[in-house]
Amino acid sequence: MPERRTVALVTLGCARNEVDSEELAGRLAADGWELVEEAADADVAVVNTCGFVEAAKKDSVDALLEANDLKDHGKTQAVVAVGCMAERYGRELADALPEADGVLGFDDYADISDRLQTILSGGIHASHAPRDRRKLLPISPSARQGVDVSLPGHAQAPAPAPAPQDVPADLPEGLAPASGPRAPLRRRLHSSPVASVKLASGCDRRCSFCAIPSFRGSFVSRRPSDVLGETRWLAEQGVKEIMLVSENNTSYGKDLGDIRLLEALLPELAAVDGIERVRVSYLQPAEMRPGLIDVLTSTEKVAPYFDLSFQHSAPGVLRAMRRFGDTERFLELLETIRGKAPEAGVRSNFIVGFPGEDEADFAELERFLTEARLDAIGVFGYSDEEGTEAAGYERKLDQDVVDVRLARLSRLAEELTAQRAEERLGESLRVLVESVDGEDGSVGRAAHQAPETDGQVLFPSTTGLAPGRMVEAKVVGTEGVDLVADVVSDCREEAGR
């Protein structure tokens, strides 16, 4: 009888990493590994790291060190780093952090079981030398499909015998697979009624502050048939809401011959039996187009939700960031969205203290936030990221100036988002219940609230509620950015009448 091998996956960072962890879980489970929740109960603890900014990298190192401590007190025999930080630094991370028994890059994912077995058996796997993954793919997007490059979150199980594939008739020719539906190479790591689905990987934008394209690579879309198949599979697992994730969802389809492919795909995803809500994240303001806005604001079960990456609104700062737009154009975009869906949710992130940002630029950003009425706002102070263009910029601001502006804008953001929540008093919302606690009440999210990043809907009473239930609710109060609501009816009962 084969020896029982246990593994735990510890995930840090964004929703894209969560998808990658579930792909690794699927590969390991298929090769006989037993998945356990706690690192202390596993032979091998795999830490899926984040390598985006310094704070995230520190959290990743702390998680690796914490897992390493278990080798003295628990069952754990080995600690392995995967994910963005592992890919970005490779051998450099392995040398700097000997507590990690292995540092595996994206190219190791297809052989993750063998890699872990080697490490668990006391062997050594040589870590890779870091490289710019953009150079692994052709410059032309149309030439990237089918290139043999590891793309975490894109894997599919082996295809079954050829069979008719149920895909939308209006998708471009050549995008449907020749064989029957394939299951995703994925294993769910929790029972939440919400799951993320990778729409694409990588990014072709060249924002001067961002290092992600260098270690995630150039933009590659997943085939729509694979996205549909994974959504159907998730629905069979009890998922009620899917969130489409990538580094830039507005570019979806450009390498498949149709930049409007997302507009065709969204109604098909919303029609999947069992799915109650489809949410799109990571939208670039400069790439928003009328057709996409129409689909996001008018398609049943597609959330009118806009995760727009503004980053700033002063034109001089945006140009230095190698981005486009300004306060007036951004406000016009928001006006267009709310003209079609007044209840639409909008969130964004902003960087303060970027090199060259003066008081007038900062005041312009404050003006934009005051007029934009965003539902959720993330604010970050600028810091140099190695390998980025901005790291070499002059006119860097003193850290104390950055800190003052960060605190000031954070206070304004907190005040404005609380005001925006108060504007929703009396609104009727469709809320997906996510957790139920007899003592603390229930928690759910409305269409304008994404997992983790935005506020929640709080139900003081748990009567008749269960995770995965979609209910009609009326907002009766607020707690900062969170809403307090009473259940009006069960959406399934309403649909059955």
Tab-separated table of C-alpha atoms in Angstrom:
chain	number	residue	atom	x	y	z
A	1	MET	CA	0.000	0.000	0.000
A	2	PRO	CA	1.449	3.410	-0.956
A	3	GLU	CA	2.709	5.552	1.880
A	4	ARG	CA	0.216	8.200	2.980
A	5	ARG	CA	1.501	11.682	2.112
A	6	THR	CA	-0.161	14.820	3.420
A	7	VAL	CA	0.162	18.382	2.181
A	8	ALA	CA	-1.280	21.746	3.238
A	9	LEU	CA	-1.463	24.813	1.008
A	10	VAL	CA	-1.126	28.208	2.669
A	11	THR	CA	-2.229	30.990	0.314
A	12	LEU	CA	-1.246	34.636	0.551
A	13	GLY	CA	-2.040	37.560	-1.730
A	14	CYS	CA	-4.819	37.983	-4.257
A	15	ALA	CA	-7.655	35.892	-5.669
A	16	ARG	CA	-5.423	34.855	-8.574
A	17	ASN	CA	-3.172	33.082	-6.072
A	18	GLU	CA	-6.192	31.299	-4.619
A	19	VAL	CA	-6.960	29.840	-8.046
A	20	ASP	CA	-3.332	28.797	-8.461
A	21	SER	CA	-3.386	27.048	-5.067
A	22	GLU	CA	-6.490	25.101	-6.040
A	23	GLU	CA	-4.796	24.038	-9.272
A	24	LEU	CA	-1.809	22.781	-7.261
A	25	ALA	CA	-4.246	21.007	-4.947
A	26	GLY	CA	-5.866	19.345	-7.945
A	27	ARG	CA	-2.522	18.141	-9.287
A	28	LEU	CA	-1.449	16.793	-5.899
A	29	ALA	CA	-4.768	15.087	-5.164
A	30	ALA	CA	-4.666	13.435	-8.596
A	31	ASP	CA	-1.266	11.975	-7.692
A	32	GLY	CA	-2.414	10.552	-4.373
A	33	TRP	CA	-1.544	13.300	-1.902
A	34	GLU	CA	-3.989	13.860	0.947
A	35	LEU	CA	-4.891	17.521	1.378
A	36	VAL	CA	-5.191	18.802	4.943
A	37	GLU	CA	-6.223	22.264	6.142
A	38	GLU	CA	-3.579	22.979	8.750
A	39	ALA	CA	0.146	23.114	8.029
A	40	ALA	CA	0.832	21.533	11.412
A	41	ASP	CA	-1.032	18.402	10.265
A	42	ALA	CA	0.875	18.057	6.975
A	43	ASP	CA	4.097	16.352	5.969
A	44	VAL	CA	4.725	19.254	3.587
A	45	ALA	CA	3.553	22.849	3.972
A	46	VAL	CA	3.376	24.649	0.616
A	47	VAL	CA	3.247	28.437	0.987
A	48	ASN	CA	1.869	30.232	-2.066
A	49	THR	CA	3.637	33.578	-1.743
A	50	CYS	CA	2.882	37.096	-2.968
A	51	GLY	CA	5.656	39.163	-4.551
A	52	PHE	CA	3.823	42.391	-5.384
A	53	VAL	CA	4.983	44.988	-2.816
A	54	GLU	CA	7.296	45.007	0.187
A	55	ALA	CA	4.535	44.479	2.749
A	56	ALA	CA	3.244	41.439	0.865
A	57	LYS	CA	6.740	40.013	0.516
A	58	LYS	CA	7.297	40.438	4.260
A	59	ASP	CA	4.039	38.600	4.973
A	60	SER	CA	5.197	35.783	2.704
A	61	VAL	CA	8.555	35.467	4.476
A	62	ASP	CA	6.796	35.514	7.853
A	63	ALA	CA	4.468	32.725	6.712
A	64	LEU	CA	7.421	30.617	5.572
A	65	LEU	CA	9.219	31.136	8.871
A	66	GLU	CA	6.071	30.311	10.814
A	67	ALA	CA	5.642	27.094	8.851
A	68	ASN	CA	9.317	26.262	9.405
A	69	ASP	CA	8.780	26.487	13.182
A	70	LEU	CA	6.287	23.632	12.868
A	71	LYS	CA	9.132	21.295	11.987
A	72	ASP	CA	10.176	21.451	15.635
A	73	HIS	CA	6.707	21.180	17.149
A	74	GLY	CA	4.394	19.448	14.691
A	75	LYS	CA	4.199	16.807	11.989
A	76	THR	CA	5.628	19.052	9.278
A	77	GLN	CA	8.837	17.772	7.716
A	78	ALA	CA	9.312	20.248	4.863
A	79	VAL	CA	8.323	23.801	3.923
A	80	VAL	CA	8.177	24.794	0.256
A	81	ALA	CA	7.702	28.227	-1.298
A	82	VAL	CA	5.711	28.641	-4.523
A	83	GLY	CA	3.876	31.580	-6.068
A	84	CYS	CA	4.859	35.044	-7.230
A	85	MET	CA	7.663	35.717	-4.755
A	86	ALA	CA	9.186	32.310	-5.420
A	87	GLU	CA	8.964	32.869	-9.184
A	88	ARG	CA	10.265	36.421	-9.004
A	89	TYR	CA	13.369	35.655	-6.913
A	90	GLY	CA	14.015	31.915	-7.340
A	91	ARG	CA	17.570	31.037	-6.379
A	92	GLU	CA	18.024	34.408	-4.667
A	93	LEU	CA	15.137	33.639	-2.280
A	94	ALA	CA	16.440	30.122	-1.660
A	95	ASP	CA	19.865	31.504	-0.686
A	96	ALA	CA	18.407	34.238	1.518
A	97	LEU	CA	15.886	31.964	3.236
A	98	PRO	CA	17.457	28.585	4.023
A	99	GLU	CA	14.461	27.823	6.262
A	100	ALA	CA	12.552	27.005	3.067
A	101	ASP	CA	13.359	23.454	1.976
A	102	GLY	CA	12.474	24.307	-1.599
A	103	VAL	CA	11.656	27.312	-3.789
A	104	LEU	CA	9.611	26.294	-6.831
A	105	GLY	CA	8.784	28.468	-9.825
A	106	PHE	CA	5.804	28.318	-12.169
A	107	ASP	CA	7.607	25.880	-14.454
A	108	ASP	CA	7.645	23.369	-11.589
A	109	TYR	CA	3.867	23.314	-11.186
A	110	ALA	CA	3.259	20.567	-13.764
A	111	ASP	CA	5.623	18.308	-11.771
A	112	ILE	CA	4.654	19.549	-8.302
A	113	SER	CA	4.087	16.053	-6.923
A	114	ASP	CA	7.555	14.831	-7.941
A	115	ARG	CA	9.150	18.039	-6.642
A	116	LEU	CA	7.526	17.687	-3.222
A	117	GLN	CA	8.364	13.986	-3.007
A	118	THR	CA	12.022	14.726	-3.776
A	119	ILE	CA	12.149	17.409	-1.078
A	120	LEU	CA	10.268	15.266	1.443
A	121	SER	CA	12.718	12.431	0.828
A	122	GLY	CA	15.654	14.687	1.664
A	123	GLY	CA	16.642	15.464	-1.909
A	124	ILE	CA	17.447	18.890	-3.280
A	125	HIS	CA	15.700	20.623	-6.136
A	126	ALA	CA	17.800	23.418	-7.609
A	127	SER	CA	15.871	26.680	-7.684
A	128	HIS	CA	15.590	28.550	-10.963
A	129	ALA	CA	17.440	31.725	-11.881
A	130	PRO	CA	14.975	34.635	-12.102
A	131	ARG	CA	14.079	35.774	-15.610
A	132	ASP	CA	11.665	38.112	-17.349
A	133	ARG	CA	8.731	35.858	-18.291
A	134	ARG	CA	7.555	38.333	-20.935
A	135	LYS	CA	10.424	37.080	-23.082
A	136	LEU	CA	8.995	33.545	-23.093
A	137	LEU	CA	6.083	34.566	-25.327
A	138	PRO	CA	5.867	36.179	-28.776
A	139	ILE	CA	5.471	39.947	-28.889
A	140	SER	CA	2.345	39.599	-31.025
A	141	PRO	CA	-0.662	38.588	-28.852
A	142	SER	CA	-2.170	36.565	-31.694
A	143	ALA	CA	0.894	34.276	-31.740
A	144	ARG	CA	0.766	33.364	-28.032
A	145	GLN	CA	-2.018	30.778	-27.987
A	146	GLY	CA	-0.611	27.262	-27.840
A	147	VAL	CA	2.924	28.305	-26.897
A	148	ASP	CA	4.317	25.856	-24.340
A	149	VAL	CA	4.694	28.172	-21.331
A	150	SER	CA	3.542	27.446	-17.793
A	151	LEU	CA	0.446	29.530	-17.008
A	152	PRO	CA	-0.779	28.869	-13.456
A	153	GLY	CA	-4.546	28.610	-13.213
A	154	HIS	CA	-5.001	27.565	-16.856
A	155	ALA	CA	-4.556	23.804	-16.512
A	156	GLN	CA	-7.204	21.350	-17.661
A	157	ALA	CA	-7.573	17.639	-17.000
A	158	PRO	CA	-6.867	15.335	-19.960
A	159	ALA	CA	-9.561	15.555	-22.632
A	160	PRO	CA	-12.133	12.737	-22.918
A	161	ALA	CA	-13.135	11.132	-26.183
A	162	PRO	CA	-14.402	13.601	-28.804
A	163	ALA	CA	-17.974	14.742	-28.227
A	164	PRO	CA	-20.144	17.724	-29.131
A	165	GLN	CA	-19.262	20.771	-27.056
A	166	ASP	CA	-21.980	23.119	-25.860
A	167	VAL	CA	-20.457	26.546	-26.456
A	168	PRO	CA	-22.037	29.838	-27.514
A	169	ALA	CA	-22.846	30.017	-31.212
A	170	ASP	CA	-21.611	33.596	-31.480
A	171	LEU	CA	-18.073	32.910	-30.256
A	172	PRO	CA	-15.393	33.276	-32.963
A	173	GLU	CA	-14.663	30.217	-35.076
A	174	GLY	CA	-11.888	27.958	-33.909
A	175	LEU	CA	-12.303	28.605	-30.180
A	176	ALA	CA	-14.330	25.510	-29.348
A	177	PRO	CA	-12.278	22.413	-28.528
A	178	ALA	CA	-12.445	19.392	-30.805
A	179	SER	CA	-13.178	17.017	-27.922
A	180	GLY	CA	-15.781	16.873	-25.180
A	181	PRO	CA	-15.849	19.009	-22.040
A	182	ARG	CA	-12.797	18.812	-19.801
A	183	ALA	CA	-12.828	19.164	-16.043
A	184	PRO	CA	-10.501	21.780	-14.581
A	185	LEU	CA	-7.383	20.468	-12.912
A	186	ARG	CA	-8.530	21.978	-9.633
A	187	ARG	CA	-9.540	20.946	-6.120
A	188	ARG	CA	-11.489	23.327	-3.913
A	189	LEU	CA	-9.781	24.148	-0.622
A	190	HIS	CA	-12.840	25.556	1.160
A	191	SER	CA	-16.635	25.389	0.980
A	192	SER	CA	-17.404	29.058	0.312
A	193	PRO	CA	-20.276	29.691	-2.128
A	194	VAL	CA	-17.930	32.061	-3.971
A	195	ALA	CA	-15.005	31.078	-6.211
A	196	SER	CA	-12.628	32.890	-8.519
A	197	VAL	CA	-12.049	31.806	-12.116
A	198	LYS	CA	-8.947	32.749	-14.089
A	199	LEU	CA	-9.894	34.595	-17.257
A	200	ALA	CA	-6.316	35.261	-18.347
A	201	SER	CA	-2.750	35.560	-17.084
A	202	GLY	CA	-0.087	38.203	-17.460
A	203	CYS	CA	-0.217	41.819	-18.589
A	204	ASP	CA	0.955	43.833	-21.592
A	205	ARG	CA	0.700	47.202	-19.901
A	206	ARG	CA	3.911	48.895	-18.802
A	207	CYS	CA	2.929	50.856	-15.701
A	208	SER	CA	6.138	52.363	-14.376
A	209	PHE	CA	5.490	51.292	-10.764
A	210	CYS	CA	4.529	47.647	-11.387
A	211	ALA	CA	6.785	44.600	-11.623
A	212	ILE	CA	4.016	42.018	-12.121
A	213	PRO	CA	4.429	41.547	-15.911
A	214	SER	CA	8.089	40.627	-15.432
A	215	PHE	CA	7.258	37.553	-13.345
A	216	ARG	CA	3.697	36.809	-14.535
A	217	GLY	CA	4.549	37.302	-18.196
A	218	SER	CA	2.691	38.768	-21.154
A	219	PHE	CA	-1.078	38.631	-21.494
A	220	VAL	CA	-2.639	35.270	-22.440
A	221	SER	CA	-6.399	34.632	-22.476
A	222	ARG	CA	-7.942	31.322	-21.513
A	223	ARG	CA	-10.189	29.801	-24.131
A	224	PRO	CA	-13.866	30.596	-23.451
A	225	SER	CA	-14.775	26.897	-23.549
A	226	ASP	CA	-12.377	26.278	-20.643
A	227	VAL	CA	-13.787	29.204	-18.651
A	228	LEU	CA	-17.329	27.925	-19.244
A	229	GLY	CA	-16.355	24.380	-18.342
A	230	GLU	CA	-14.721	25.446	-15.098
A	231	THR	CA	-17.754	27.551	-14.181
A	232	ARG	CA	-20.056	24.567	-14.743
A	233	TRP	CA	-17.779	22.406	-12.605
A	234	LEU	CA	-17.782	24.994	-9.799
A	235	ALA	CA	-21.570	25.197	-9.941
A	236	GLU	CA	-21.693	21.424	-9.441
A	237	GLN	CA	-19.521	21.946	-6.340
A	238	GLY	CA	-22.140	24.298	-4.865
A	239	VAL	CA	-20.612	27.619	-5.945
A	240	LYS	CA	-23.185	30.382	-6.441
A	241	GLU	CA	-20.966	33.306	-7.417
A	242	ILE	CA	-17.922	33.331	-9.638
A	243	MET	CA	-15.460	36.198	-9.862
A	244	LEU	CA	-13.441	36.505	-13.057
A	245	VAL	CA	-9.843	37.404	-12.264
A	246	SER	CA	-6.684	38.251	-14.187
A	247	GLU	CA	-4.178	41.077	-14.293
A	248	ASN	CA	-6.396	42.917	-16.815
A	249	ASN	CA	-9.830	41.577	-17.733
A	250	THR	CA	-10.563	44.371	-20.215
A	251	SER	CA	-7.912	42.887	-22.558
A	252	TYR	CA	-9.594	39.473	-22.634
A	253	GLY	CA	-9.812	38.034	-26.121
A	254	LYS	CA	-7.296	40.272	-27.869
A	255	ASP	CA	-5.000	37.279	-28.428
A	256	LEU	CA	-7.968	35.170	-29.564
A	257	GLY	CA	-8.958	37.539	-32.336
A	258	ASP	CA	-11.796	39.407	-30.637
A	259	ILE	CA	-11.328	42.143	-28.020
A	260	ARG	CA	-15.114	42.018	-27.421
A	261	LEU	CA	-15.040	38.348	-26.436
A	262	LEU	CA	-15.858	39.138	-22.793
A	263	GLU	CA	-19.144	40.734	-23.863
A	264	ALA	CA	-20.119	37.456	-25.579
A	265	LEU	CA	-18.901	35.233	-22.742
A	266	LEU	CA	-20.570	36.952	-19.775
A	267	PRO	CA	-24.200	36.082	-20.685
A	268	GLU	CA	-23.162	32.456	-21.211
A	269	LEU	CA	-21.532	32.304	-17.788
A	270	ALA	CA	-24.593	33.889	-16.183
A	271	ALA	CA	-26.781	31.220	-17.804
A	272	VAL	CA	-24.882	28.313	-16.182
A	273	ASP	CA	-27.318	26.325	-14.062
A	274	GLY	CA	-26.751	27.029	-10.360
A	275	ILE	CA	-24.771	30.246	-10.792
A	276	GLU	CA	-26.531	33.215	-9.202
A	277	ARG	CA	-23.956	35.944	-9.814
A	278	VAL	CA	-21.014	36.624	-12.110
A	279	ARG	CA	-18.569	39.344	-11.109
A	280	VAL	CA	-15.746	40.845	-13.157
A	281	SER	CA	-12.693	42.302	-11.410
A	282	TYR	CA	-9.530	44.136	-12.542
A	283	LEU	CA	-10.782	46.545	-15.211
A	284	GLN	CA	-8.574	49.177	-16.842
A	285	PRO	CA	-10.337	52.580	-17.176
A	286	ALA	CA	-8.468	53.401	-20.400
A	287	GLU	CA	-9.749	50.170	-21.995
A	288	MET	CA	-13.404	50.431	-20.984
A	289	ARG	CA	-15.706	50.372	-24.010
A	290	PRO	CA	-19.428	51.086	-24.385
A	291	GLY	CA	-20.355	47.495	-25.218
A	292	LEU	CA	-18.690	46.125	-22.098
A	293	ILE	CA	-20.381	48.732	-19.908
A	294	ASP	CA	-23.730	47.775	-21.468
A	295	VAL	CA	-23.244	44.067	-20.712
A	296	LEU	CA	-22.051	44.707	-17.155
A	297	THR	CA	-25.011	46.960	-16.380
A	298	SER	CA	-27.854	45.140	-18.145
A	299	THR	CA	-27.221	41.373	-18.066
A	300	GLU	CA	-29.230	39.367	-15.568
A	301	LYS	CA	-27.020	37.764	-12.908
A	302	VAL	CA	-23.971	39.777	-14.007
A	303	ALA	CA	-23.095	42.151	-11.183
A	304	PRO	CA	-23.028	45.856	-12.139
A	305	TYR	CA	-19.659	46.053	-10.443
A	306	PHE	CA	-16.664	48.038	-11.662
A	307	ASP	CA	-13.243	47.359	-10.153
A	308	LEU	CA	-11.505	50.213	-11.975
A	309	SER	CA	-7.773	50.659	-11.587
A	310	PHE	CA	-7.545	54.481	-11.482
A	311	GLN	CA	-4.323	54.724	-9.363
A	312	HIS	CA	-4.424	58.559	-9.462
A	313	SER	CA	-6.326	61.347	-11.244
A	314	ALA	CA	-3.753	64.126	-11.725
A	315	PRO	CA	-2.717	63.936	-15.409
A	316	GLY	CA	0.980	64.627	-14.763
A	317	VAL	CA	1.231	61.826	-12.212
A	318	LEU	CA	-0.690	59.430	-14.456
A	319	ARG	CA	1.668	60.110	-17.356
A	320	ALA	CA	4.656	59.436	-15.114
A	321	MET	CA	2.944	56.170	-14.181
A	322	ARG	CA	2.564	55.447	-17.931
A	323	ARG	CA	-1.195	55.502	-17.552
A	324	PHE	CA	-3.955	57.536	-19.153
A	325	GLY	CA	-6.848	59.732	-18.093
A	326	ASP	CA	-7.573	62.568	-15.702
A	327	THR	CA	-10.187	63.629	-13.174
A	328	GLU	CA	-12.762	64.811	-15.705
A	329	ARG	CA	-12.502	61.760	-17.948
A	330	PHE	CA	-12.758	59.431	-14.962
A	331	LEU	CA	-15.826	61.288	-13.653
A	332	GLU	CA	-17.404	61.062	-17.116
A	333	LEU	CA	-16.813	57.299	-17.115
A	334	LEU	CA	-18.515	56.994	-13.716
A	335	GLU	CA	-21.404	59.154	-14.920
A	336	THR	CA	-21.874	56.866	-17.932
A	337	ILE	CA	-21.898	53.774	-15.721
A	338	ARG	CA	-24.363	55.203	-13.205
A	339	GLY	CA	-26.548	56.550	-15.987
A	340	LYS	CA	-27.119	52.933	-17.017
A	341	ALA	CA	-27.122	51.410	-13.504
A	342	PRO	CA	-27.513	53.936	-10.649
A	343	GLU	CA	-26.909	51.209	-8.079
A	344	ALA	CA	-23.629	50.055	-9.661
A	345	GLY	CA	-20.719	49.417	-7.311
A	346	VAL	CA	-17.335	50.979	-8.005
A	347	ARG	CA	-14.053	50.411	-6.234
A	348	SER	CA	-10.484	51.469	-6.953
A	349	ASN	CA	-6.949	51.702	-5.599
A	350	PHE	CA	-4.739	54.778	-5.452
A	351	ILE	CA	-1.027	55.440	-4.963
A	352	VAL	CA	0.004	58.579	-3.081
A	353	GLY	CA	3.464	60.090	-2.925
A	354	PHE	CA	4.488	58.980	-6.422
A	355	PRO	CA	7.765	60.611	-7.569
A	356	GLY	CA	7.048	64.177	-8.660
A	357	GLU	CA	3.583	64.362	-7.053
A	358	ASP	CA	3.165	67.926	-5.766
A	359	GLU	CA	0.512	69.508	-3.551
A	360	ALA	CA	-1.590	70.474	-6.571
A	361	ASP	CA	-1.545	66.862	-7.820
A	362	PHE	CA	-2.544	65.579	-4.402
A	363	ALA	CA	-5.349	68.157	-4.158
A	364	GLU	CA	-6.597	66.988	-7.576
A	365	LEU	CA	-6.734	63.414	-6.309
A	366	GLU	CA	-8.688	64.538	-3.253
A	367	ARG	CA	-11.127	66.364	-5.535
A	368	PHE	CA	-11.650	63.264	-7.625
A	369	LEU	CA	-12.343	61.053	-4.627
A	370	THR	CA	-14.757	63.600	-3.179
A	371	GLU	CA	-16.776	63.723	-6.412
A	372	ALA	CA	-16.487	60.070	-7.458
A	373	ARG	CA	-18.672	58.505	-4.720
A	374	LEU	CA	-16.763	55.204	-4.745
A	375	ASP	CA	-18.023	52.269	-2.694
A	376	ALA	CA	-14.565	51.010	-1.714
A	377	ILE	CA	-11.161	52.690	-1.837
A	378	GLY	CA	-7.698	51.256	-1.300
A	379	VAL	CA	-4.881	53.718	-0.612
A	380	PHE	CA	-1.181	52.877	-0.728
A	381	GLY	CA	1.928	54.937	-0.177
A	382	TYR	CA	4.469	54.781	-2.977
A	383	SER	CA	7.615	52.738	-2.447
A	384	ASP	CA	10.274	51.715	-4.954
A	385	GLU	CA	9.834	48.288	-6.521
A	386	GLU	CA	13.063	46.841	-7.857
A	387	GLY	CA	13.113	46.332	-11.578
A	388	THR	CA	10.513	49.014	-12.286
A	389	GLU	CA	11.000	52.211	-14.250
A	390	ALA	CA	9.752	54.389	-11.388
A	391	ALA	CA	12.490	53.077	-9.083
A	392	GLY	CA	14.933	55.095	-11.191
A	393	TYR	CA	12.885	58.284	-11.227
A	394	GLU	CA	14.175	61.488	-9.694
A	395	ARG	CA	12.054	63.876	-7.582
A	396	LYS	CA	11.375	61.199	-4.970
A	397	LEU	CA	9.329	62.487	-2.022
A	398	ASP	CA	10.594	62.289	1.530
A	399	GLN	CA	9.063	59.373	3.381
A	400	ASP	CA	7.480	61.644	5.973
A	401	VAL	CA	5.658	63.508	3.177
A	402	VAL	CA	4.393	60.211	1.760
A	403	ASP	CA	3.246	59.111	5.203
A	404	VAL	CA	1.359	62.360	5.850
A	405	ARG	CA	-0.430	62.191	2.510
A	406	LEU	CA	-1.209	58.504	2.983
A	407	ALA	CA	-2.801	59.146	6.373
A	408	ARG	CA	-4.733	62.151	5.045
A	409	LEU	CA	-6.131	60.351	2.012
A	410	SER	CA	-6.912	57.240	4.054
A	411	ARG	CA	-9.020	59.325	6.459
A	412	LEU	CA	-10.824	60.937	3.539
A	413	ALA	CA	-11.430	57.548	1.910
A	414	GLU	CA	-12.880	56.128	5.123
A	415	GLU	CA	-15.206	59.099	5.482
A	416	LEU	CA	-16.328	59.029	1.848
A	417	THR	CA	-17.008	55.294	1.696
A	418	ALA	CA	-19.023	55.505	4.923
A	419	GLN	CA	-21.069	58.307	3.328
A	420	ARG	CA	-21.561	56.184	0.219
A	421	ALA	CA	-22.836	53.334	2.385
A	422	GLU	CA	-25.314	55.711	4.021
A	423	GLU	CA	-26.614	56.646	0.567
A	424	ARG	CA	-27.793	53.038	0.248
A	425	LEU	CA	-30.122	53.253	3.269
A	426	GLY	CA	-33.526	52.024	2.188
A	427	GLU	CA	-32.205	50.256	-0.925
A	428	SER	CA	-33.329	46.735	-1.797
A	429	LEU	CA	-30.399	44.427	-2.487
A	430	ARG	CA	-29.887	40.853	-3.627
A	431	VAL	CA	-27.479	39.451	-1.058
A	432	LEU	CA	-25.563	36.178	-1.205
A	433	VAL	CA	-25.291	34.772	2.320
A	434	GLU	CA	-21.741	33.565	2.998
A	435	SER	CA	-21.644	32.667	6.678
A	436	VAL	CA	-24.104	32.122	9.497
A	437	ASP	CA	-23.293	32.452	13.190
A	438	GLY	CA	-26.013	31.952	15.768
A	439	GLU	CA	-24.498	34.517	18.118
A	440	ASP	CA	-23.067	37.135	15.762
A	441	GLY	CA	-25.678	36.973	12.998
A	442	SER	CA	-25.124	36.299	9.317
A	443	VAL	CA	-22.824	37.907	6.773
A	444	GLY	CA	-23.329	38.257	3.055
A	445	ARG	CA	-22.465	40.459	0.099
A	446	ALA	CA	-24.509	42.449	-2.370
A	447	ALA	CA	-23.681	42.976	-6.033
A	448	HIS	CA	-21.555	46.051	-5.272
A	449	GLN	CA	-19.343	44.198	-2.775
A	450	ALA	CA	-16.529	41.893	-3.880
A	451	PRO	CA	-15.001	39.277	-1.543
A	452	GLU	CA	-12.246	40.432	0.823
A	453	THR	CA	-11.752	43.909	-0.650
A	454	ASP	CA	-15.115	45.618	-0.081
A	455	GLY	CA	-17.717	45.900	2.660
A	456	GLN	CA	-20.291	43.323	3.711
A	457	VAL	CA	-23.980	43.062	4.487
A	458	LEU	CA	-24.713	42.190	8.099
A	459	PHE	CA	-27.905	40.395	9.159
A	460	PRO	CA	-28.592	40.624	12.913
A	461	SER	CA	-30.864	37.582	12.680
A	462	THR	CA	-29.910	34.191	11.276
A	463	THR	CA	-33.467	32.858	11.007
A	464	GLY	CA	-33.957	30.961	7.775
A	465	LEU	CA	-30.503	31.805	6.428
A	466	ALA	CA	-27.820	29.435	5.175
A	467	PRO	CA	-24.545	29.891	3.296
A	468	GLY	CA	-25.163	30.001	-0.445
A	469	ARG	CA	-28.688	31.382	-0.100
A	470	MET	CA	-29.546	34.430	-2.228
A	471	VAL	CA	-32.010	36.717	-0.458
A	472	GLU	CA	-33.734	40.012	-1.095
A	473	ALA	CA	-32.845	42.432	1.701
A	474	LYS	CA	-33.530	46.019	2.688
A	475	VAL	CA	-30.741	48.226	4.063
A	476	VAL	CA	-31.733	49.542	7.488
A	477	GLY	CA	-28.384	50.753	8.855
A	478	THR	CA	-24.662	51.115	8.305
A	479	GLU	CA	-21.455	50.373	10.211
A	480	GLY	CA	-18.781	52.276	8.349
A	481	VAL	CA	-18.599	50.728	4.889
A	482	ASP	CA	-20.729	47.734	5.961
A	483	LEU	CA	-24.506	47.640	5.565
A	484	VAL	CA	-27.017	46.314	8.086
A	485	ALA	CA	-30.066	44.727	6.468
A	486	ASP	CA	-33.289	42.851	7.085
A	487	VAL	CA	-34.317	39.916	4.914
A	488	VAL	CA	-37.382	40.653	2.810
A	489	SER	CA	-37.695	37.376	0.908
A	490	ASP	CA	-35.831	34.328	-0.374
A	491	CYS	CA	-34.943	34.856	-4.033
A	492	ARG	CA	-35.564	31.189	-4.836
A	493	GLU	CA	-39.079	31.409	-3.448
A	494	GLU	CA	-39.683	34.585	-5.462
A	495	ALA	CA	-38.417	32.891	-8.638
A	496	GLY	CA	-40.754	29.956	-8.073
A	497	ARG	CA	-43.896	32.062	-7.915
